[in-house]
Coordinates of C-alpha atoms in Angstrom, one line a residue:
M234 CA 35.5 70.9 -36.0
I235 CA 38.3 69.1 -37.9
P236 CA 40.1 66.4 -36.0
P237 CA 43.8 67.3 -35.2
R238 CA 45.2 64.7 -37.6
M239 CA 43.3 66.3 -40.5
R240 CA 44.3 69.9 -39.9
G241 CA 46.3 71.5 -42.6
S242 CA 46.1 68.4 -44.9
P243 CA 44.0 68.8 -48.0
W244 CA 44.4 65.1 -48.6
S245 CA 43.1 64.3 -45.0
R246 CA 40.1 66.6 -45.5
T247 CA 39.2 65.0 -48.8
E248 CA 39.6 61.4 -47.4
G249 CA 37.4 62.4 -44.4
S250 CA 34.7 63.7 -46.7
R251 CA 34.8 60.5 -48.7
Q252 CA 34.4 58.4 -45.5
L253 CA 31.4 60.5 -44.5
A254 CA 29.9 60.2 -48.0
R255 CA 30.3 56.4 -47.9
L256 CA 28.6 56.2 -44.4
A257 CA 25.8 58.4 -45.7
I258 CA 25.2 56.1 -48.6
V259 CA 25.2 53.0 -46.4
G260 CA 22.8 54.7 -44.0
L261 CA 20.5 55.7 -46.8
G262 CA 20.5 52.2 -48.1
V263 CA 19.6 50.8 -44.7
A264 CA 16.8 53.3 -44.3
L265 CA 15.3 52.5 -47.7
A266 CA 15.5 48.8 -46.9
L267 CA 13.7 49.3 -43.7
L268 CA 11.0 51.4 -45.4
S269 CA 10.5 48.8 -48.1
W270 CA 10.4 45.8 -45.8
C271 CA 7.0 44.8 -44.6
P272 CA 6.7 42.0 -42.0
R273 CA 4.3 39.2 -42.8
P274 CA 1.0 39.9 -41.0
P275 CA 0.6 37.4 -38.1
W276 CA -3.2 37.1 -38.7
S277 CA -5.1 35.6 -41.6
A278 CA -8.3 37.2 -42.9
T279 CA -10.3 34.5 -41.1
E280 CA -8.5 35.2 -37.8
I281 CA -9.0 39.0 -38.2
D282 CA -12.7 38.4 -38.6
A283 CA -12.6 36.4 -35.3
L284 CA -10.7 39.2 -33.6
R285 CA -13.2 41.8 -34.8
S286 CA -16.1 39.7 -33.4
L287 CA -14.4 39.7 -29.9
W288 CA -13.4 43.3 -30.0
I289 CA -15.3 45.7 -27.7
G290 CA -15.7 48.0 -30.7
S291 CA -18.1 45.4 -32.1
L292 CA -20.3 45.5 -29.0
P293 CA -23.8 46.7 -30.1
P294 CA -25.8 49.2 -28.1
V295 CA -27.4 47.9 -25.0
P296 CA -30.5 46.1 -26.2
H297 CA -34.0 47.5 -25.6
D298 CA -35.9 45.9 -22.8
P299 CA -39.6 46.1 -23.7
S300 CA -40.7 44.7 -20.3
N301 CA -39.2 47.6 -18.4
A302 CA -40.6 51.1 -19.2
V303 CA -37.9 52.8 -17.1
A304 CA -35.0 50.7 -18.3
D305 CA -33.2 53.7 -19.7
N306 CA -34.6 56.4 -17.3
P307 CA -31.7 58.2 -15.6
R308 CA -33.9 58.9 -12.5
A309 CA -34.8 55.3 -12.2
A310 CA -31.2 54.3 -12.6
E311 CA -30.3 56.7 -9.7
L312 CA -33.0 55.2 -7.5
G313 CA -31.8 51.7 -8.5
R314 CA -28.3 52.6 -7.5
K315 CA -29.4 53.7 -4.0
L316 CA -31.4 50.5 -3.6
F317 CA -28.5 48.4 -4.8
F318 CA -26.4 49.7 -1.9
D319 CA -29.1 49.8 0.7
S320 CA -28.6 47.0 3.4
R321 CA -32.1 47.8 4.8
L322 CA -33.3 45.6 1.9
S323 CA -32.6 42.4 3.9
V324 CA -34.1 40.6 6.8
N325 CA -31.0 41.3 9.1
G326 CA -30.2 44.8 7.9
Y327 CA -26.7 43.8 6.8
V328 CA -27.1 42.5 3.2
S329 CA -27.4 44.7 0.1
C330 CA -27.0 43.8 -3.6
A331 CA -23.5 45.2 -3.3
T332 CA -22.6 42.7 -0.6
C333 CA -22.3 40.0 -3.2
H334 CA -21.8 42.3 -6.2
R335 CA -18.9 44.4 -5.0
P336 CA -17.8 47.2 -7.3
D337 CA -14.2 46.8 -6.3
R338 CA -14.3 43.2 -7.4
G339 CA -16.0 43.6 -10.8
F340 CA -19.5 43.4 -9.2
Q341 CA -18.9 39.9 -7.8
D342 CA -17.5 38.8 -4.4
G343 CA -14.5 36.5 -5.0
L344 CA -16.1 33.7 -3.0
A345 CA -16.7 30.1 -4.1
L346 CA -20.3 30.4 -3.0
G347 CA -22.3 33.5 -2.5
L348 CA -22.9 34.7 1.1
G349 CA -26.0 36.6 1.9
V350 CA -27.9 36.0 5.1
R351 CA -26.8 32.4 4.5
V352 CA -24.4 30.5 2.2
T353 CA -25.9 30.0 -1.3
K354 CA -25.3 27.0 -3.4
R355 CA -23.6 28.8 -6.4
R356 CA -21.0 31.3 -7.3
T357 CA -22.0 35.0 -7.5
Q358 CA -21.9 36.1 -11.2
P359 CA -20.4 39.5 -12.2
L360 CA -22.8 42.2 -13.4
V361 CA -20.7 44.0 -15.9
G362 CA -22.5 43.7 -19.3
V363 CA -25.5 41.9 -17.7
A364 CA -27.9 44.0 -19.8
Y365 CA -27.0 41.9 -22.8
N366 CA -28.0 38.6 -21.2
P367 CA -31.2 37.0 -22.6
L368 CA -31.1 34.5 -19.7
L369 CA -30.0 35.2 -16.1
F370 CA -28.5 33.1 -13.3
W371 CA -26.3 30.1 -13.8
D372 CA -29.3 27.9 -14.6
G373 CA -31.1 30.4 -16.9
R374 CA -34.2 30.6 -14.8
K375 CA -34.9 34.3 -15.5
D376 CA -35.4 36.2 -18.8
S377 CA -35.7 39.7 -17.5
L378 CA -33.1 41.8 -15.7
W379 CA -35.6 43.2 -13.2
S380 CA -36.9 39.8 -12.4
Q381 CA -33.4 38.7 -11.7
A382 CA -33.0 41.7 -9.3
L383 CA -36.1 40.7 -7.4
E384 CA -35.4 37.1 -6.7
P385 CA -32.5 37.6 -4.3
L386 CA -34.6 39.9 -2.2
E387 CA -37.1 37.2 -1.3
S388 CA -34.5 34.3 -1.3
T389 CA -34.1 32.7 2.1
T390 CA -30.3 32.5 1.6
E391 CA -29.6 35.9 0.0
H392 CA -31.6 38.9 1.4
G393 CA -34.2 36.7 3.3
G394 CA -37.1 39.3 3.3
H395 CA -40.5 39.7 1.8
R396 CA -42.0 42.1 -0.7
W397 CA -44.2 43.7 1.9
R398 CA -41.1 44.6 3.9
Y399 CA -39.4 46.1 0.9
A400 CA -42.4 48.1 -0.2
R401 CA -42.6 49.7 3.2
T402 CA -38.9 50.6 2.9
I403 CA -39.8 52.5 -0.3
A404 CA -42.8 54.2 1.4
Y405 CA -40.7 55.2 4.5
H406 CA -37.4 56.2 2.8
Y407 CA -37.8 56.7 -0.9
A408 CA -41.4 57.9 -1.4
A409 CA -40.6 61.1 -3.2
E410 CA -38.1 59.6 -5.6
Y411 CA -40.4 56.6 -6.3
E412 CA -43.4 58.7 -7.0
S413 CA -41.5 61.0 -9.4
I414 CA -40.8 58.0 -11.5
F415 CA -43.7 55.5 -11.0
G416 CA -46.5 57.7 -9.8
S417 CA -48.3 57.7 -6.4
L418 CA -47.7 54.9 -3.9
P419 CA -50.8 53.0 -3.0
T420 CA -53.0 54.3 -0.2
I421 CA -52.9 51.4 2.3
D422 CA -52.1 50.8 5.9
W423 CA -48.3 50.4 5.8
T424 CA -48.3 49.1 9.4
A425 CA -50.6 46.2 8.7
R426 CA -49.5 42.6 8.4
W427 CA -49.3 41.1 5.0
S428 CA -51.9 38.5 5.8
D429 CA -54.3 41.2 6.8
L430 CA -54.1 43.1 3.5
A431 CA -56.9 42.7 1.0
A432 CA -56.1 41.0 -2.3
D433 CA -56.1 44.3 -4.2
D434 CA -53.7 45.8 -1.6
Q435 CA -51.4 42.8 -1.9
Q436 CA -51.4 43.4 -5.7
A437 CA -50.6 47.0 -5.2
V438 CA -47.6 46.1 -2.9
T439 CA -46.4 43.7 -5.5
R440 CA -46.5 46.5 -8.1
V441 CA -44.2 48.6 -5.8
F442 CA -41.9 45.5 -5.4
V443 CA -41.8 45.0 -9.2
N444 CA -41.0 48.7 -9.8
M445 CA -38.1 48.3 -7.3
G446 CA -36.7 45.6 -9.5
K447 CA -37.1 47.7 -12.6
A448 CA -35.2 50.6 -11.0
I449 CA -32.4 48.3 -9.9
A450 CA -32.3 46.9 -13.4
A451 CA -32.0 50.4 -14.8
F452 CA -28.9 50.9 -12.7
E453 CA -27.4 47.5 -13.6
R454 CA -27.9 48.3 -17.3
T455 CA -25.3 51.1 -16.9
L456 CA -22.6 48.6 -15.8
L457 CA -20.7 48.2 -19.1
P458 CA -17.3 46.8 -20.0
T459 CA -14.4 49.1 -20.8
P460 CA -11.6 48.5 -23.3
T461 CA -8.6 46.3 -22.4
R462 CA -5.2 45.9 -23.9
F463 CA -6.6 43.2 -26.1
D464 CA -9.2 45.7 -27.5
A465 CA -6.4 48.2 -28.1
Y466 CA -4.4 45.6 -29.9
V467 CA -7.3 44.6 -32.2
R468 CA -8.2 48.3 -32.8
A469 CA -4.6 48.8 -34.0
I470 CA -4.9 45.9 -36.4
L471 CA -8.3 47.1 -37.8
E472 CA -7.6 50.8 -37.9
P473 CA -4.2 51.8 -39.5
D474 CA -4.1 55.2 -37.8
A475 CA -4.5 53.6 -34.3
T476 CA -1.7 53.0 -31.9
S477 CA 1.0 50.4 -32.7
P478 CA -0.3 46.8 -32.4
E479 CA 2.7 46.0 -30.1
L480 CA 0.4 46.0 -27.1
L481 CA 0.4 42.3 -26.3
T482 CA 3.4 40.1 -25.4
A483 CA 4.5 37.1 -27.5
D484 CA 2.8 34.8 -25.0
E485 CA -0.4 36.8 -25.1
V486 CA -0.5 36.7 -28.9
G487 CA 0.2 33.0 -28.8
G488 CA -2.6 32.5 -26.3
L489 CA -5.0 34.5 -28.5
K490 CA -4.1 32.4 -31.5
L491 CA -4.9 29.3 -29.5
F492 CA -8.1 30.8 -28.1
I493 CA -9.6 31.6 -31.5
G494 CA -8.0 28.5 -33.1
T495 CA -7.1 25.0 -32.1
A496 CA -8.1 25.4 -28.4
G497 CA -11.7 25.9 -29.5
C498 CA -12.5 28.4 -26.8
V499 CA -14.6 30.6 -29.1
R500 CA -17.1 27.8 -29.5
C501 CA -18.8 29.1 -26.3
H502 CA -16.8 32.2 -25.5
N503 CA -17.6 34.3 -28.5
T504 CA -19.1 37.8 -29.2
S505 CA -17.6 41.0 -27.7
L506 CA -18.5 39.8 -24.2
F507 CA -16.7 36.4 -24.7
T508 CA -19.9 34.5 -24.1
D509 CA -22.6 32.9 -26.3
H510 CA -25.2 33.5 -23.5
R511 CA -26.2 29.9 -23.7
L512 CA -26.1 26.9 -21.2
H513 CA -23.6 24.1 -21.7
N514 CA -22.7 20.9 -19.9
T515 CA -18.9 20.9 -19.7
G516 CA -18.6 18.1 -17.2
V517 CA -17.6 20.3 -14.2
P518 CA -17.9 18.1 -11.0
P519 CA -19.9 19.3 -8.0
A520 CA -18.1 21.3 -5.3
D521 CA -16.6 19.2 -2.6
G522 CA -19.2 17.9 -0.3
K523 CA -22.1 19.3 -2.4
P524 CA -24.8 17.3 -4.1
L525 CA -25.0 17.0 -7.9
D526 CA -26.4 20.2 -9.4
R527 CA -29.0 19.7 -12.2
G528 CA -28.3 23.2 -13.5
G529 CA -30.5 24.2 -16.4
A530 CA -32.8 21.2 -16.0
D531 CA -34.1 22.8 -12.8
G532 CA -33.9 26.3 -14.2
W533 CA -36.1 25.5 -17.2
P534 CA -39.4 24.9 -15.3
L535 CA -38.8 27.9 -13.1
L536 CA -38.4 30.0 -16.2
R537 CA -41.6 28.7 -17.7
T538 CA -43.6 29.6 -14.6
D539 CA -41.8 32.7 -13.5
E540 CA -44.2 35.3 -11.9
F541 CA -42.1 38.1 -13.3
A542 CA -41.2 36.7 -16.7
C543 CA -40.8 39.1 -19.6
K544 CA -44.0 37.8 -21.2
G545 CA -46.1 38.1 -18.0
H546 CA -48.6 40.1 -16.1
W547 CA -46.0 42.5 -14.6
S548 CA -44.2 43.2 -17.9
D549 CA -44.6 46.7 -19.4
G550 CA -44.6 45.3 -22.9
D551 CA -44.9 41.5 -22.9
S552 CA -46.1 41.3 -26.5
Q553 CA -42.7 42.6 -27.6
C554 CA -40.7 40.1 -25.6
D555 CA -38.5 37.7 -27.5
D556 CA -39.7 34.2 -26.6
T557 CA -37.1 32.4 -28.6
V558 CA -35.1 31.8 -25.4
L559 CA -38.2 29.9 -24.1
Q560 CA -38.6 27.9 -27.3
A561 CA -34.9 26.9 -27.1
T562 CA -35.5 25.4 -23.7
D563 CA -38.3 23.0 -24.7
C564 CA -36.0 20.0 -24.1
P565 CA -35.1 20.1 -20.4
D566 CA -33.1 16.9 -20.6
A567 CA -30.6 18.6 -22.9
R568 CA -30.1 21.2 -20.1
L569 CA -29.3 18.6 -17.4
G570 CA -26.0 19.6 -15.7
A571 CA -25.7 22.7 -18.0
F572 CA -24.8 26.1 -16.9
K573 CA -24.6 29.5 -18.5
T574 CA -21.4 30.5 -20.2
P575 CA -19.9 33.4 -18.2
S576 CA -18.3 36.4 -19.9
L577 CA -14.5 36.2 -19.8
R578 CA -13.9 39.9 -19.6
L579 CA -12.0 40.6 -16.3
V580 CA -11.9 36.8 -15.7
A581 CA -8.3 36.9 -14.3
N582 CA -9.5 39.2 -11.6
R583 CA -12.3 37.0 -10.2
P584 CA -11.2 33.6 -9.0
P585 CA -12.4 31.0 -8.1
Y586 CA -14.1 29.7 -11.2
M587 CA -17.1 27.7 -12.4
H588 CA -20.7 27.7 -11.0
A589 CA -19.7 26.7 -7.5
G590 CA -16.0 27.9 -7.4
Q591 CA -14.7 24.4 -8.1
Y592 CA -11.4 25.6 -9.5
A593 CA -9.1 28.1 -7.7
T594 CA -7.0 29.1 -10.7
L595 CA -7.2 29.6 -14.5
E596 CA -4.6 26.9 -14.8
A597 CA -6.9 24.5 -13.0
V598 CA -9.8 25.5 -15.4
L599 CA -7.6 24.8 -18.4
H600 CA -6.6 21.4 -16.9
H601 CA -10.2 20.5 -16.7
Y602 CA -10.8 21.3 -20.4
S603 CA -7.5 19.6 -21.3
T604 CA -8.6 16.3 -19.7
A605 CA -12.4 16.6 -20.3
P606 CA -13.5 14.2 -17.6
P607 CA -17.0 12.6 -18.2
A608 CA -19.9 14.5 -16.7
M609 CA -21.3 13.1 -13.4
I610 CA -24.7 14.3 -14.4
G611 CA -26.0 14.7 -18.0
T612 CA -23.6 14.5 -20.9
S613 CA -20.6 16.7 -21.3
E614 CA -20.2 18.6 -24.6
I615 CA -16.4 18.9 -24.5
Q616 CA -13.7 16.6 -25.8
A617 CA -10.2 16.3 -24.4
R618 CA -7.6 18.6 -26.0
H619 CA -4.3 18.3 -24.2
F620 CA -2.6 21.6 -23.4
S621 CA 1.1 21.6 -23.0
R622 CA 2.7 23.7 -20.2
A623 CA 3.6 26.4 -22.8
E624 CA 0.1 26.5 -24.3
T625 CA -1.4 26.8 -20.8
R626 CA 1.0 29.6 -20.0
R627 CA 0.0 31.4 -23.2
L628 CA -3.7 31.0 -22.7
V629 CA -3.5 32.3 -19.2
A630 CA -1.4 35.2 -20.4
F631 CA -4.1 36.1 -23.0
L632 CA -6.9 35.9 -20.5
K633 CA -5.0 38.4 -18.4
S634 CA -4.9 40.8 -21.3
I635 CA -8.7 40.9 -21.3
S636 CA -8.7 41.5 -17.6
D637 CA -6.8 44.8 -17.2

């Protein structure tokens, strides 16, 4: 439609056409400029390699467990799932594995110290991705996932029971499922006292107990991390046809740059699970009112003498077990005050932090690393690296991006 002032005027119509042509030329020039302009990539080649190493797409398949013949058996995993949530597997009938490893809290409990039948001395660790861990517990005292599953059952502070009690629970409530996976239950007097059982019968009961641990481990091996906004961001950088990389805020990108750069976080929090799976002394003080915790120095001898070690009598393939984790612990003094590096995936969702919940917030954790106080036991591996308020804000923002 021609505007009123242009009607009936050839000159007006011509001038209007010229104006439209000029606007079209300007618009085309802007469009070409935008198409030809390429913003400078925010990441160097070295940084992109670091991002790729942290990306969930670089996570390898769940490692084979030679010590557990049913590690990847779906029926064993289903039995293990039922056992995981069964509070009959405790001396008071109220505590199950899920009491401390709550699915709605990332398979941990949100408490400074775990609470089973009594208060424990350390923080409950999350189970997501636990199948990748060569060493278990804060002090690294276990090297098989099924062995880790068994210890709390007989711990006086966690489940508080005995293997004889648990084997009878299997015989009374899970016999058919157990036998379909592991074969026949032993023919013994299930009403007898443990002390009245012959040595061979006690061995048979221990075998049932071990198989319980292997079933629970089969279930726990299915608890795997899922992609976060950080992973989507890295995928967009690595794969041109992926979604736009504008998935992180400026603060989150700034925190990520610090994390893989000058803050030095990737020294210990590396791999796709944001952990090196090793033990380190970072000078964390004991929890208020608690004695000094020797950490790995106490875990080392327990690992060397573990009844249910990967290279042991109850293993299904001890000759295939990797004993490099044991060889790496031959200097217990180096493990004094050292604790296992936790995965940082979902970290913003599970305060408090450290092995006994010493710090309530991520900001408090970063303050610890910023000031690097001397260790009260052993020798701290960290050096002070002051974080400004802005840097702390950015690091916390990034940690939240791997927690959604």
